[in-house]
Short mmCIF file of C-alpha atoms and ligand atoms in Angstrom, two decimals:
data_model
loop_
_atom_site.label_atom_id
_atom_site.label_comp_id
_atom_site.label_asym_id
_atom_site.label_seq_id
_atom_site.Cartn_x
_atom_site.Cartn_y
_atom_site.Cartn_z
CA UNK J 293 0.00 0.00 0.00
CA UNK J 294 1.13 3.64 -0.64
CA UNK J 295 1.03 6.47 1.64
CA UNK J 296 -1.73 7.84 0.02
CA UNK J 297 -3.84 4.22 -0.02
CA UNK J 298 -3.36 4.59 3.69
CA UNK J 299 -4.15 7.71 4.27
CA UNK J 300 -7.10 7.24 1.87
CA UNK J 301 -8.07 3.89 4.28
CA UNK J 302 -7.62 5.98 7.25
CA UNK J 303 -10.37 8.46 6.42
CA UNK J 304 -12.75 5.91 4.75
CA UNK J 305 -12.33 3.88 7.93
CA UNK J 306 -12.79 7.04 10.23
CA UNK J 307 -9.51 6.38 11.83
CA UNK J 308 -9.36 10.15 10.78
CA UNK J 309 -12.93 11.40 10.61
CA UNK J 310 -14.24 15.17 10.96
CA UNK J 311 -14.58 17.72 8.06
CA UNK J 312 -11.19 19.79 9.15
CA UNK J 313 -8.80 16.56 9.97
CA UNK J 314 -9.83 15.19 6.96
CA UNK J 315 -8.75 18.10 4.63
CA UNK J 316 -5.49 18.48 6.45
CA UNK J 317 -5.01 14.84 5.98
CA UNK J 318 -5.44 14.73 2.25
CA UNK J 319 -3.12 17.79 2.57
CA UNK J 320 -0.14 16.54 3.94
CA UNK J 321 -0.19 13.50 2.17
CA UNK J 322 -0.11 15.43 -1.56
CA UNK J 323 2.67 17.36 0.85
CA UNK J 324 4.48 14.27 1.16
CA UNK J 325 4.09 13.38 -2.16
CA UNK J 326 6.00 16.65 -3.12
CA UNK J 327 8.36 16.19 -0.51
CA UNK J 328 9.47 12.88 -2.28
CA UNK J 329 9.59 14.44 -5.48
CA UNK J 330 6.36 13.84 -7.12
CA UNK J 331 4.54 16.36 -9.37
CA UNK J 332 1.70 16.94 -11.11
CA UNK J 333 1.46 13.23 -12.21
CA UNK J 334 2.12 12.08 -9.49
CA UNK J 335 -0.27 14.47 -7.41
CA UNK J 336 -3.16 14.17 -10.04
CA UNK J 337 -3.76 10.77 -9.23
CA UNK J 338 -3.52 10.59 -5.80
CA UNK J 339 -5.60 13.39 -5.18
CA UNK J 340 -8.44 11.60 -6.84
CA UNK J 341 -7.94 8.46 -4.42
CA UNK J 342 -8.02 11.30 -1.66
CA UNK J 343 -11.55 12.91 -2.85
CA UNK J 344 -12.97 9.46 -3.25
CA UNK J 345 -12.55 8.07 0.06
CA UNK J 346 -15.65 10.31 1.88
CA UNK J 347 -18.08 11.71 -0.12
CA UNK J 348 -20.10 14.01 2.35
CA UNK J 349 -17.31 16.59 3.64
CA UNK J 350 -16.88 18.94 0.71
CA UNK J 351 -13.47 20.58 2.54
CA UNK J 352 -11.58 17.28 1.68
CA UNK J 353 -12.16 17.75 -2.55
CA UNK J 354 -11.98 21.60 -1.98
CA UNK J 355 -8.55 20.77 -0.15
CA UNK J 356 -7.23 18.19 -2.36
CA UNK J 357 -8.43 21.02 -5.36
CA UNK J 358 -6.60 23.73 -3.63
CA UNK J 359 -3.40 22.11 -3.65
CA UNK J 360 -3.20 21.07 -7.18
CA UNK J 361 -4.34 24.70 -7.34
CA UNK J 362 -0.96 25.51 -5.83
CA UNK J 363 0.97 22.39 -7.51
CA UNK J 364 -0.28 23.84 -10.86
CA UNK J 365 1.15 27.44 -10.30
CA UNK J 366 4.67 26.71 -9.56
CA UNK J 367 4.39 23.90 -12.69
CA UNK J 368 6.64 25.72 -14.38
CA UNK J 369 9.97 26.06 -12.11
CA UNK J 370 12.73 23.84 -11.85
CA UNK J 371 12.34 20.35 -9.67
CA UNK J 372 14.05 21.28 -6.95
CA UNK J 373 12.39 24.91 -6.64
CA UNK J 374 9.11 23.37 -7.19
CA UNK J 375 9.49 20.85 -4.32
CA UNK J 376 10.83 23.85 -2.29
CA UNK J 377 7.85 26.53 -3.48
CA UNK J 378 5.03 23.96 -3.07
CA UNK J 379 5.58 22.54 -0.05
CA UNK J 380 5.60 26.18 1.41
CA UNK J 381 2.56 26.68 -0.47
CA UNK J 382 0.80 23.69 1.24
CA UNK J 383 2.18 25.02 4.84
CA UNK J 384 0.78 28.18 4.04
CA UNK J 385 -3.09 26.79 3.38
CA UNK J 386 -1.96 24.74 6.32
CA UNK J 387 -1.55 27.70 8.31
CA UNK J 388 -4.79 29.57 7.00
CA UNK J 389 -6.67 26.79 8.09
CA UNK J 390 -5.17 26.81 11.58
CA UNK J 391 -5.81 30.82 11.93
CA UNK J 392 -9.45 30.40 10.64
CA UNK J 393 -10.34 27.92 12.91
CA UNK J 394 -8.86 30.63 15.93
CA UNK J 395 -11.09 33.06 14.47
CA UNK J 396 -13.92 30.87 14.59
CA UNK J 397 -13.31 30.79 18.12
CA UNK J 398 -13.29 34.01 18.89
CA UNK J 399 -16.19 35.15 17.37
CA UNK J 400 -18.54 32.26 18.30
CA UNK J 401 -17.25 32.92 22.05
CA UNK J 402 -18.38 36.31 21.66
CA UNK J 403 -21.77 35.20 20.90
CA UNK J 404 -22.06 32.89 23.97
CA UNK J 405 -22.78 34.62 27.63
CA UNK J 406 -21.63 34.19 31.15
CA UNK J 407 -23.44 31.12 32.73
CA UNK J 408 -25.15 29.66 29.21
CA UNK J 409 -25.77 26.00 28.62
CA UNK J 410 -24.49 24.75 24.96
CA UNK J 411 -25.55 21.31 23.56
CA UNK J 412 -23.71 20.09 20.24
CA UNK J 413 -24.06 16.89 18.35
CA UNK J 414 -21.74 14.34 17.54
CA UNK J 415 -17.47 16.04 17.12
CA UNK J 416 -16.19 19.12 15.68
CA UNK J 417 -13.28 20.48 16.10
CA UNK J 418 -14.72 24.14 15.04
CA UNK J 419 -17.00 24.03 17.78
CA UNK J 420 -14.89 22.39 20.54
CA UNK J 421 -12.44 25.30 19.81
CA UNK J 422 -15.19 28.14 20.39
CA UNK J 423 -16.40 26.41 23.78
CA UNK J 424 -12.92 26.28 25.30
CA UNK J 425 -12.05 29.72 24.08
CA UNK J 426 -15.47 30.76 25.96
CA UNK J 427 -13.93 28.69 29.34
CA UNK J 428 -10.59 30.31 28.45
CA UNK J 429 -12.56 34.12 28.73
CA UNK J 430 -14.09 32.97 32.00
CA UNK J 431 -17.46 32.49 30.65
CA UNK J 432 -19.15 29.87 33.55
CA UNK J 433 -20.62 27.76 30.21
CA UNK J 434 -22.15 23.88 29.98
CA UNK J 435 -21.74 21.74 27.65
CA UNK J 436 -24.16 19.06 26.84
CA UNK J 437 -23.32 16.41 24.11
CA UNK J 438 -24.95 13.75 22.51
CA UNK J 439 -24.05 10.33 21.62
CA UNK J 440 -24.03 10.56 17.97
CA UNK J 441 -24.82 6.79 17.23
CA UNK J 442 -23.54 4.32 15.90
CA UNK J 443 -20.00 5.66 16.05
CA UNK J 444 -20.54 7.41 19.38
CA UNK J 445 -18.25 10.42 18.68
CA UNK J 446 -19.91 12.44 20.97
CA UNK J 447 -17.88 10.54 23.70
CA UNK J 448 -14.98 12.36 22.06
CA UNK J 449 -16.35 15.46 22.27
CA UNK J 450 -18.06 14.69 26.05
CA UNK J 451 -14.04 13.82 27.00
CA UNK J 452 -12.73 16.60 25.64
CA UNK J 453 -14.54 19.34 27.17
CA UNK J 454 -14.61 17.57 30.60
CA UNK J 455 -10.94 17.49 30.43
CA UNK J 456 -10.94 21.26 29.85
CA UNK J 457 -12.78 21.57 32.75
CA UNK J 458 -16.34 22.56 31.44
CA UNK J 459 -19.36 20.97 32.70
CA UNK J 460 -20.05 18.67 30.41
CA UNK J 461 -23.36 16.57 30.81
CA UNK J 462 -23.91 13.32 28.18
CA UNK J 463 -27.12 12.18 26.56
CA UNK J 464 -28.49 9.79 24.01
CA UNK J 465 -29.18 11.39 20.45
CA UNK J 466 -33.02 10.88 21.21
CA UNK J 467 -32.85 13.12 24.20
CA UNK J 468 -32.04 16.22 22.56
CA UNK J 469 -36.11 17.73 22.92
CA UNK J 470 -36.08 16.69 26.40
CA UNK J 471 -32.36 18.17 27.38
CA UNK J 472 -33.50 21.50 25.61
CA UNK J 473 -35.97 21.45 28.25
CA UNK J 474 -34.80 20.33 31.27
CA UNK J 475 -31.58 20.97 31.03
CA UNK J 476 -32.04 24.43 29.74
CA UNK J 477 -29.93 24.25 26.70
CA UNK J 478 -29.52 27.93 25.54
CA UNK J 479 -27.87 27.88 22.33
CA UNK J 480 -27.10 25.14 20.18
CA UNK J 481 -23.61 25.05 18.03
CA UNK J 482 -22.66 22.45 15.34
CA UNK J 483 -19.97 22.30 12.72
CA UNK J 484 -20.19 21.37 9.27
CA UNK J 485 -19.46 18.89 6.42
CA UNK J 486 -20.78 21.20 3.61
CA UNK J 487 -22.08 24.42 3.55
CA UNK J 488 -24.51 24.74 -0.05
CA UNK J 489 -24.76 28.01 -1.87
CA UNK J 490 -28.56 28.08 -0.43
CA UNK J 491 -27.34 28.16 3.11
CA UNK J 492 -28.55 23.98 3.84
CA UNK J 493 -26.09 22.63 5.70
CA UNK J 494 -24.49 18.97 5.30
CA UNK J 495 -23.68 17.51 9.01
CA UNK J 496 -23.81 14.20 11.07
CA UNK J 497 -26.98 12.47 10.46
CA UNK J 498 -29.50 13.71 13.43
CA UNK J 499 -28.40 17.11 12.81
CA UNK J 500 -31.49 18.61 11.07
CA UNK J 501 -33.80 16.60 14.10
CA UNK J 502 -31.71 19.04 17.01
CA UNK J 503 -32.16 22.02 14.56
CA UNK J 504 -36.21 21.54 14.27
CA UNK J 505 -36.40 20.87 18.16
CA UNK J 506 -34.29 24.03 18.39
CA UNK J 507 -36.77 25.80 16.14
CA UNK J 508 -39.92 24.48 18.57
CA UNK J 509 -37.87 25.32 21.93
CA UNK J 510 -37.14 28.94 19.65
CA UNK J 511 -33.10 28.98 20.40
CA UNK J 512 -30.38 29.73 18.86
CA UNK J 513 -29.32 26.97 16.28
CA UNK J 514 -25.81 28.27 15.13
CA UNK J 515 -23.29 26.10 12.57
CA UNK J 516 -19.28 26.74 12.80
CA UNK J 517 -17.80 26.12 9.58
CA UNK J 518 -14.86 27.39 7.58
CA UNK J 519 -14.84 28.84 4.25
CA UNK J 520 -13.38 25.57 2.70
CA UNK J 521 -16.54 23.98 3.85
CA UNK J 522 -18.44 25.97 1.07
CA UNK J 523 -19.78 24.26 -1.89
CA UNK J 524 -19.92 26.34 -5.18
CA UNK J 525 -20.98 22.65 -6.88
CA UNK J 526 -23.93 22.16 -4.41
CA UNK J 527 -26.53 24.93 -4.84
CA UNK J 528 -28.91 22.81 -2.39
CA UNK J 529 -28.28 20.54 0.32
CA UNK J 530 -30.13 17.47 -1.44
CA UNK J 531 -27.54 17.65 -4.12
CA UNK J 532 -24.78 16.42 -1.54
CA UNK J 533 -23.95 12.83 -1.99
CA UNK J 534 -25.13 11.44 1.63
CA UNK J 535 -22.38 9.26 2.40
CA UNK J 536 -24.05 5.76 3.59
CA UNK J 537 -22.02 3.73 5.66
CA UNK J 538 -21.75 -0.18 6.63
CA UNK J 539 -24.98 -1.33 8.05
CA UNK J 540 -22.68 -3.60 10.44
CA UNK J 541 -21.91 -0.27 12.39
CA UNK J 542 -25.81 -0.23 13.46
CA UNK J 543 -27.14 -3.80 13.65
CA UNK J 544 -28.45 -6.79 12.10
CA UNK J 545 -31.94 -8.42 12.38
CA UNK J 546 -33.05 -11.05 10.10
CA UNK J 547 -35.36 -9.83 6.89
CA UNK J 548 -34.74 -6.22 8.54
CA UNK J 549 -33.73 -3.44 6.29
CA UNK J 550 -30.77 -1.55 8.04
CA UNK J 551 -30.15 2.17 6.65
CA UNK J 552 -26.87 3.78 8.31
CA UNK J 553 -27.08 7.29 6.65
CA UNK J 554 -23.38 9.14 7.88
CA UNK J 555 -25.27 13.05 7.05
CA UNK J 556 -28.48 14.79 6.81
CA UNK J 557 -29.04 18.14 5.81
CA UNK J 558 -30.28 20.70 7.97
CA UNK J 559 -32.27 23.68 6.12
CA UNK J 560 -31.29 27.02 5.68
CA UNK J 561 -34.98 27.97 7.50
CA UNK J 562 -33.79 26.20 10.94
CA UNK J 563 -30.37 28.12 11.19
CA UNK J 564 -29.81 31.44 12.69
CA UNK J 565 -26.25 31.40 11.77
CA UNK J 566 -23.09 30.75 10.41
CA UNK J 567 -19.84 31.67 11.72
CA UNK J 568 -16.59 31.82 9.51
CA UNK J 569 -13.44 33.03 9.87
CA UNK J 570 -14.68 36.25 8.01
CA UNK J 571 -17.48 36.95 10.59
CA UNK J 572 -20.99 35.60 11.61
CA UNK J 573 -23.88 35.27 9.19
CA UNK J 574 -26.43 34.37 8.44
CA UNK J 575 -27.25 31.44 5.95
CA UNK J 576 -28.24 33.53 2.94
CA UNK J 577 -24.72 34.77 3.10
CA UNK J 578 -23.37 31.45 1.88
CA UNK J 579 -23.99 32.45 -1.81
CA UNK J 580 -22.46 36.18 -1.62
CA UNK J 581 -19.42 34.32 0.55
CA UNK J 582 -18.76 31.58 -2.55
CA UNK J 583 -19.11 34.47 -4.85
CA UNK J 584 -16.43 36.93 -3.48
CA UNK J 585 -14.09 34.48 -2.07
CA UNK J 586 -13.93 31.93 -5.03
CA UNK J 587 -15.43 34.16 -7.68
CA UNK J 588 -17.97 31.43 -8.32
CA UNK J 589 -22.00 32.86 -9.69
CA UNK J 590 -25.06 31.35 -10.79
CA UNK J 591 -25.34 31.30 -14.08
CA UNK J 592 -29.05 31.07 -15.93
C1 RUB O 47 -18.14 14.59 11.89
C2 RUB O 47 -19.07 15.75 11.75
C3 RUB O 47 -18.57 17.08 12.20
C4 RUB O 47 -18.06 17.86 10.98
C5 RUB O 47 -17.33 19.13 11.37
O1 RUB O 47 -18.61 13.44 11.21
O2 RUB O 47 -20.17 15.65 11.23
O3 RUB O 47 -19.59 17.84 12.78
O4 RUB O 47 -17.16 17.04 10.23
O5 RUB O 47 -16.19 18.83 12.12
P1 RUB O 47 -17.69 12.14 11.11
P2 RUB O 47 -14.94 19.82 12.17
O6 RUB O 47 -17.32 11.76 12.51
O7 RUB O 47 -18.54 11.12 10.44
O8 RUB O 47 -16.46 12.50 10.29
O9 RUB O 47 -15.45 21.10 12.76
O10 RUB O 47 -13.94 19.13 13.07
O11 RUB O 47 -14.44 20.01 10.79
#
């Protein structure tokens, strides 16, 4: 097996799983690639293997694209100088990614006050960072996670903010109505997979359930994404292909039908927000975002 058939394996396995670690995966293994000498034949290929192996998280193809987007420009100099001039390149994005992600964080803190209770789903990165940068400011917050069956990756995200010292209360994914209630949930923050150029959001599957009991309980129902996370290919969430994983991860009863859907997608009605690294918005912005920041439009 190559590098890149094992990194590939590793995300199609979920040994690396969630939107961001996924992209900077796919990343540093083109990096790598370069690193050994490889160029555009070499990358081309590989980067195809990359995009293949999870079809829901747009930011691993918009990755993989950016980098040949980079590999492409510096086609041109000498081996050694394009080995040298790329693999800065791919720090660079590396870096971007890194600072959004801070930025993220400090503006979805802002939104969150002294004292609130906060209730995610499943494990992003995005949003862990903007509930410990709320601890960090001395905001008293709560943190209550769900499960996110079958993979339980909530447990993750239930571990991580207990070990950063937040309150951090666990529940099963059908809970969610009655935690908003009795646990007073005040806002609720998710991260993304894709964000469409109508504002639906792509997320873990159960996603769109805790943004229509939001809706009911009339709280917040914010999503944390990055700009890689936009979509200029998907103009509506239903175009996303919903990645649909073994039904061995759920169960098996005889003459049963098992569906193990990975995603759903949320609505652009049910959210109040998105934050990015270039500010808080709400979903309607998604198409005016692709547009200035990829100089993508609608044609028709
Ligand atoms: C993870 C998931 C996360 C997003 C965003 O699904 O849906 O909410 O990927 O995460 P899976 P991040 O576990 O199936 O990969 O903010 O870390 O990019």
């Amino acid at each position: 097996m190559s590098d890149v058939d094992i990194v590939a394996e590793s995300i199609r396995s979920m040994k690396v799983r969630g939107a961001r670690d996924i992209a900077v995966a796919a990343a540093l293994a083109l990096k790598k690639i370069v690193d050994e000498g490889g160029k555009i034949p070499e990358l081309e290929p590989a980067g195809e293997k990359l995009k293949a192996a999870r079809p829901s998280a747009i930011a691993l193809p918009n990755a993989v694209n950016y980098v040949m987007y980079l590999a492409d420009g510096n086609k041109s100099l000498s081996d050694e100088e394009f080995k040298e001039k790329t693999m800065k390149d791919i720090d660079g994005f590396l870096d971007q990614m890194a600072k959004s992600v801070k930025k993220i964080a400090e503006i979805g803190a802002e939104i969150i006050r002294e004292g609130e209770t906060l209730l995610t789903h499943c494990q992003s990165d995005t949003v862990f960072e903007i509930f410990s940068k709320a601890w960090d400011d001395g905001k008293k917050i709560k943190v209550v996670c769900t499960e996110a069956r079958p993979r339980h990756q909530g447990y993750l995200t239930a571990r991580k903010c207990s070990e950063h010292g937040i309150p951090t209360t666990l529940v099963i994914d059908s809970a969610v109505h009655w935690a908003i209630r009795e646990l007073d949930v005040d806002k609720i923050f998710v991260g993304a997979d894709t964000v469409c150029a109508n504002g639906d959001v792509v997320n873990k599957v159960g996603t769109s359930q805790i943004a229509l009991c939001a809706d009911e309980a009339d709280i917040d129902f914010f999503v944390a994404a990055d700009s890689l996370k936009f979509s200029a290919e998907s103009m509506m969430g239903r175009m996303v292909n919903i990645e649909e994983r073994d039904t061995s991860e759920v169960t098996e009863i005889p003459n049963v039908t098992i569906r193990n859907p990975g995603f759903d997608v949320t609505e652009a009605k049910y959210i109040d927000a998105i934050i990015t690294e270039e500010g808080i918005m709400p979903p309607q912005g998604a198409y005016p975002l692709l547009k200035e920041k990829y100089g993508w439009e609608l044609k028709g």
